[in-house]
Coordinates of C-alpha atoms and ligand atoms in Angstrom, one line a residue:
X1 CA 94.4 -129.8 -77.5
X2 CA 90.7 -129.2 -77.2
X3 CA 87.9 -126.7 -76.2
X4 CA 86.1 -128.1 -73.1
X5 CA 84.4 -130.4 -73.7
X6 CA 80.7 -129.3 -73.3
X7 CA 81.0 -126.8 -76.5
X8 CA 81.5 -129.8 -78.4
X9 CA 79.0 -131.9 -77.0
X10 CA 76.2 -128.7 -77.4
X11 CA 77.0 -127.2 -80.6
X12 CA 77.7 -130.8 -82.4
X13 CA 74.8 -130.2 -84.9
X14 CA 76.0 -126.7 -85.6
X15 CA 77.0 -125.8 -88.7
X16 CA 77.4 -121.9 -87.5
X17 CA 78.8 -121.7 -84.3
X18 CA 77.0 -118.1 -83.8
X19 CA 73.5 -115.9 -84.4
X20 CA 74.4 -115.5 -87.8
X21 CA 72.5 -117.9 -90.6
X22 CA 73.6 -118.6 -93.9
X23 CA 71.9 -116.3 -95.4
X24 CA 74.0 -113.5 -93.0
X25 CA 76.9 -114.9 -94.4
X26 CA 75.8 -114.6 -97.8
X27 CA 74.9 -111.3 -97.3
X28 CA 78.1 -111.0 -96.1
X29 CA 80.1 -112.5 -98.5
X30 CA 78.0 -110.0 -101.1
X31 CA 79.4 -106.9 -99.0
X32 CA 82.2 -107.5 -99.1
X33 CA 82.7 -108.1 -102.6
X34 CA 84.5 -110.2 -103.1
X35 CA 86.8 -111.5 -106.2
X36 CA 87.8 -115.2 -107.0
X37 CA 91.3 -116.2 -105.7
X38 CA 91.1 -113.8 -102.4
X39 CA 92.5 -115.0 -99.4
X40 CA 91.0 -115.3 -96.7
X41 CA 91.9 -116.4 -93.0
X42 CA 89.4 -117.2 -90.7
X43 CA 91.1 -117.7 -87.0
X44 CA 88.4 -119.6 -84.5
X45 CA 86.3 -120.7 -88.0
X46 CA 84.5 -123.3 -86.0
X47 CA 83.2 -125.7 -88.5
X48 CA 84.3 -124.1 -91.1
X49 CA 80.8 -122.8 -92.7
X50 CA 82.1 -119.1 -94.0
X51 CA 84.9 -120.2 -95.4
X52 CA 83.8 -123.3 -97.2
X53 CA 80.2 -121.4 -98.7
X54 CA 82.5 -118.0 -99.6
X55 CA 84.9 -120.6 -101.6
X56 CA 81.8 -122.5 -103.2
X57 CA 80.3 -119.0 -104.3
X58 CA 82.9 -116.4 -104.8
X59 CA 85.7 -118.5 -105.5
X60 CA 88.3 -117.2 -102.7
X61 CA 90.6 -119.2 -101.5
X62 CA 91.1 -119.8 -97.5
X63 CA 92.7 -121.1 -94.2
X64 CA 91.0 -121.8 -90.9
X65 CA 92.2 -122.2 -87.3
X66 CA 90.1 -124.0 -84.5
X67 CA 90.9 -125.4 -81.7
X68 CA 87.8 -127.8 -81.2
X69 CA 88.9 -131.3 -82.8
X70 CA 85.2 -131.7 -83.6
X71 CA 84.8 -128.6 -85.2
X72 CA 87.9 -129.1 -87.7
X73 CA 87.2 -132.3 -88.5
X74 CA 83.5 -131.1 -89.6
X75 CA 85.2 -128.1 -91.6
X76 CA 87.0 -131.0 -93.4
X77 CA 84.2 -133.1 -94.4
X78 CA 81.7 -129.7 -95.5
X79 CA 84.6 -128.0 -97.7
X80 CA 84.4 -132.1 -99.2
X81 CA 80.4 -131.9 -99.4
X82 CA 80.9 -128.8 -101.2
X83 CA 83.6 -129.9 -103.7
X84 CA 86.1 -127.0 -102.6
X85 CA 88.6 -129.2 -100.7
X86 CA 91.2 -128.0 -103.3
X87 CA 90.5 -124.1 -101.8
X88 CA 90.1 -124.1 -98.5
X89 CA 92.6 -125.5 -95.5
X90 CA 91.9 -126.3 -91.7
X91 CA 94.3 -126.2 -89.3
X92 CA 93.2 -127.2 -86.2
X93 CA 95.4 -125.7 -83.7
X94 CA 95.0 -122.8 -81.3
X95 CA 94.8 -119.4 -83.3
X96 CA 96.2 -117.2 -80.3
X97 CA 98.8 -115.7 -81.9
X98 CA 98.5 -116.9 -86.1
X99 CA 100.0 -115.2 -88.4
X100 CA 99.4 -116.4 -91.9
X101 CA 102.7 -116.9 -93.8
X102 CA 101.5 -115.1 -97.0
X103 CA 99.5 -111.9 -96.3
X104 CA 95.4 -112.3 -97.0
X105 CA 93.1 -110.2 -98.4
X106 CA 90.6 -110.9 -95.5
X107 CA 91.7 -111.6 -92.4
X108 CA 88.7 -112.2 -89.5
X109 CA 88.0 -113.6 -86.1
X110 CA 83.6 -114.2 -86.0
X111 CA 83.0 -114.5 -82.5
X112 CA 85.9 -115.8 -80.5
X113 CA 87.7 -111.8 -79.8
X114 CA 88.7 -113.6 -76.4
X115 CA 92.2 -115.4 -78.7
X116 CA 93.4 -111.8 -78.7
X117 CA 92.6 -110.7 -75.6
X118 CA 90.0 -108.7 -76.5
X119 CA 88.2 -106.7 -79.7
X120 CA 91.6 -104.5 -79.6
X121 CA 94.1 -107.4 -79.4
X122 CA 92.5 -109.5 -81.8
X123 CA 92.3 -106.9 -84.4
X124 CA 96.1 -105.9 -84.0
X125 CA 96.7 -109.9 -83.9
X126 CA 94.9 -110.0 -87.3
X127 CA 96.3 -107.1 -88.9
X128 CA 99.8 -108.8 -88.6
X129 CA 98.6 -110.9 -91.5
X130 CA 96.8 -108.3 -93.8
X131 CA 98.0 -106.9 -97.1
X132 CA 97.6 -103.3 -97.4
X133 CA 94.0 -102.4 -99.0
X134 CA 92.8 -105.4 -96.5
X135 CA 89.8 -105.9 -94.3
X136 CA 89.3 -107.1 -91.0
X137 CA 86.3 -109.3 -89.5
X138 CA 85.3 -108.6 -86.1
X139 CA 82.3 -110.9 -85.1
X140 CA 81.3 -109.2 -81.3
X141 CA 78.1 -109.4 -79.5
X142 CA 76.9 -105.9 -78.2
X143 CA 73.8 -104.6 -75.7
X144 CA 70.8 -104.5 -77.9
X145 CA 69.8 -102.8 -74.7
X146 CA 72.1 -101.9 -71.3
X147 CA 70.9 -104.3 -68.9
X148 CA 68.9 -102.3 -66.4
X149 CA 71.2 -104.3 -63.4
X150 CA 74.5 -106.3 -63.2
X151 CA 72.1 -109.6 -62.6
X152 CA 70.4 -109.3 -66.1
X153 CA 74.1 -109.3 -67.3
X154 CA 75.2 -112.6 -65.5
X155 CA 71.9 -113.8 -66.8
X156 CA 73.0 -113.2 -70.6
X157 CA 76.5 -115.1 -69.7
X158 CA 78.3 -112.2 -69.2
X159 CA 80.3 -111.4 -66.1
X160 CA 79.8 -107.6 -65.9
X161 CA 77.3 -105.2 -68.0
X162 CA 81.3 -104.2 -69.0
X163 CA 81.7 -106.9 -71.3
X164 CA 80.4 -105.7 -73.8
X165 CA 78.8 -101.9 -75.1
X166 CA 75.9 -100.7 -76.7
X167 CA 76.1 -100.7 -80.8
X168 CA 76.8 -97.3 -81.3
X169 CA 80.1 -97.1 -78.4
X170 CA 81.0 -100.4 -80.0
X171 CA 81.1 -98.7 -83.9
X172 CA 82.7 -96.1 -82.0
X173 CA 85.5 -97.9 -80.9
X174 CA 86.8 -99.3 -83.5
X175 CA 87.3 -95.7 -84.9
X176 CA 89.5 -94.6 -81.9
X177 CA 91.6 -98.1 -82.5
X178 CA 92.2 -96.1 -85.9
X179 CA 90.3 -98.1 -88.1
X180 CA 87.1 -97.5 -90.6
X181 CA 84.3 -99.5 -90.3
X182 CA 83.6 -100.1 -94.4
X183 CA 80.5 -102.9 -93.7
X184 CA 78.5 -104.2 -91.0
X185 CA 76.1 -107.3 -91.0
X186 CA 73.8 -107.8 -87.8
X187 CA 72.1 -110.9 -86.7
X188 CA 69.0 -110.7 -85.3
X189 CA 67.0 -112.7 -82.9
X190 CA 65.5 -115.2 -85.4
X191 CA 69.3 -115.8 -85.7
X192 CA 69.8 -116.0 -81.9
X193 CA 66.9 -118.7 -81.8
X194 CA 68.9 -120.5 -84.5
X195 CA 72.5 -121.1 -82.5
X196 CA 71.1 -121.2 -78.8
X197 CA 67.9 -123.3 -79.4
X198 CA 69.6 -125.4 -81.8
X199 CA 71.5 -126.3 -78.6
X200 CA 68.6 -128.2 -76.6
X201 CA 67.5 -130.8 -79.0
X202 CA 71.0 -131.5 -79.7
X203 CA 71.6 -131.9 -75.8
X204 CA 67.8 -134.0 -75.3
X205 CA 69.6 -136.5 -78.0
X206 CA 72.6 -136.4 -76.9
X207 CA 71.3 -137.5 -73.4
X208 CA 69.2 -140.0 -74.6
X209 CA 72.7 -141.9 -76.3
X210 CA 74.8 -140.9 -73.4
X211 CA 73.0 -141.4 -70.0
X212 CA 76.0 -142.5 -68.7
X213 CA 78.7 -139.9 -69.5
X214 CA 80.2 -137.6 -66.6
X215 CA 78.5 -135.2 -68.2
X216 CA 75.3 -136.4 -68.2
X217 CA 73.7 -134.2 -65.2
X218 CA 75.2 -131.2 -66.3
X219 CA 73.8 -131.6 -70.0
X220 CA 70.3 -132.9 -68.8
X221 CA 70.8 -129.0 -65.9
X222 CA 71.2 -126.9 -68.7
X223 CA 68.4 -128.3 -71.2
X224 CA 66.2 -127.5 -68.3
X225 CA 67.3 -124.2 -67.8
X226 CA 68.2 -122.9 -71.1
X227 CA 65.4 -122.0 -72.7
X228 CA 63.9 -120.0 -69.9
X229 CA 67.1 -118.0 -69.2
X230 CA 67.9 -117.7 -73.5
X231 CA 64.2 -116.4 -73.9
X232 CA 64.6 -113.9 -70.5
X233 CA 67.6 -112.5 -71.3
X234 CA 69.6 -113.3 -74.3
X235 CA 67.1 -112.8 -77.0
X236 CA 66.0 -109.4 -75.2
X237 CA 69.4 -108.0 -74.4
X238 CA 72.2 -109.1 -76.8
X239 CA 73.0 -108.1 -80.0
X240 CA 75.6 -109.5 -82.6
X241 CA 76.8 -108.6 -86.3
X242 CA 80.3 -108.9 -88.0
X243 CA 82.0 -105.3 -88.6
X244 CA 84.2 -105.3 -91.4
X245 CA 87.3 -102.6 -90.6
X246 CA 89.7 -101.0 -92.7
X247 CA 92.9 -99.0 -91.4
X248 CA 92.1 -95.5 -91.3
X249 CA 94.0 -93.8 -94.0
X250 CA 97.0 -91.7 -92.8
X251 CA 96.6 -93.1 -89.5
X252 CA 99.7 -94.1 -87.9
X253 CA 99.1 -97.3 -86.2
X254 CA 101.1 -97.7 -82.8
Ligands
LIG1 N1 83.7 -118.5 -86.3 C1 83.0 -119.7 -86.1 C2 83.0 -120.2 -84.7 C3 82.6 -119.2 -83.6 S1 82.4 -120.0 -82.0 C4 81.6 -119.6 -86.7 O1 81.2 -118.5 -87.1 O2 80.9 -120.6 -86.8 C5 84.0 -119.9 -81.3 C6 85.0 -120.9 -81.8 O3 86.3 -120.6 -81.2 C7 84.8 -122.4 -81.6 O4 84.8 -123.0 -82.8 C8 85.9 -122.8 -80.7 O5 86.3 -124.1 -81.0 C9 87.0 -121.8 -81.1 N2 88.1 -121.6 -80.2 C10 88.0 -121.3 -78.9 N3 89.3 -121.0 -78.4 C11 90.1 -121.1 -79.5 C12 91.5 -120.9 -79.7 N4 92.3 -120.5 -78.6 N5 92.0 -121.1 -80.9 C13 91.3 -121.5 -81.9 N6 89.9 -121.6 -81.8 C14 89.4 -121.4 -80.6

């Protein structure tokens, strides 16, 4: 069981698998206040980077779910780097459908909404492990501005301007899914520059050691087209932050 197989060879220098930097999950981490011993399940945790630095700093105690072999193994050795082996856990595994055996205190997906089925699958899938007095992480990207036409939208990676919604709708929404939004963090594009250009030098150096592999053309096609296309439309037109939800009080959830 793996992710295909590109991901891995791309994001292989990643430590953060998304636009935020560590100082956005710092910040993060700070909002949400957290308390030593919270648990915390992180499903698609990539490389494991929140979950490790939040244990380091605020002491919490966690499990993560990835389905990249790569990815799981590198959570491993960071949570060993930064001597909290003994708090954190990494499962790797597929997290569609994980449900935590003992209820957490902070239950999140950052940027992977598709093992749900969506933002409103994913947070019912995550709620099914939450104690009461919980909060949810929803990492999502969202139009920093509406792409004028359905080609700008293809050119951002998505397949319709209906992917995704402008901030505001997307704030929005999780209120009609019954739910308070108690924090948001946003990345910005300094952020963006940090996970998608990130990408090419891995992908020159990883050509250079692999002009052989199957893959070879399609690496060497994309770090010729990547930057243009990141720095026409990505950086212009998407947007991404982590909302932290909360169940509505007195809202009865379906
Ligand atoms: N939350 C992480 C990673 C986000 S990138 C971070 O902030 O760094 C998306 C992640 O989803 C990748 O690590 C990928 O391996 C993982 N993934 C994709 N499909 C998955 C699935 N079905 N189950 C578990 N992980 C999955």
């Amino acid at each position: 069981m793996d992710i295909p197989r590109i991901f891995n060879i791309t994001e292989s220098a990643h430590r953060i698998h998304n636009p935020f930097t560590p100082d956005k999950f710092a910040m993060l981490g700070a909002a949400l206040r957290l308390e030593p011993e919270d648990r915390v399940l992180d499903l698609a945790c990539g490389s494991g980077e929140m979950l490790c630095t939040w244990a380091r700093d605020h002491g919490i105690v966690g499990t993560g779910v990835d389905m990249s072999r790569l990815f799981s193994a590198q959570a491993k050795r960071r949570a060993e780097t930064l001597g909290v082996a003994e708090r954190v856990e990494f499962i790797h595994g597929d997290a569609a459908g994980y449900v935590s055996g003992e209820k957490v205190d902070v239950a999140a997906c950052v940027g992977a909404t598709w093992i749900g089925g969506g933002v409103a699958g994913t947070i019912e899938l995550l709620r099914r492990s939450l104690r009461h007095g919980g909060i949810i992480l929803i990492g999502e990207p969202y139009w920093r501005q509406l792409p004028p036409t359905e080609e700008i939208a293809r050119g951002c990676l998505a397949q319709t301007r209906a992917d995704f919604l402008e901030l505001p709708e997307l704030v929005a929404s999780f209120g009609r899914l019954g739910y308070d939004v108690v924090e948001m963090v946003l990345a910005n594009q300094d952020g963006w520059d940090r996970y998608e250009a990130a990408k090419w030098l891995t992908m020159r150096r990883w050509l250079e050691a692999n002009p052989d592999d199957e893959l070879a053309g399609e690496v060497q096609a994309k770090l010729a087209s990547e930057p243009v296309r990141y720095a026409t439309y990505t950086r212009e037109y998407l947007g991404w932050g982590v909302f932290a939800l909360m169940p509505r009080l007195g809202h009865k959830q379906p």
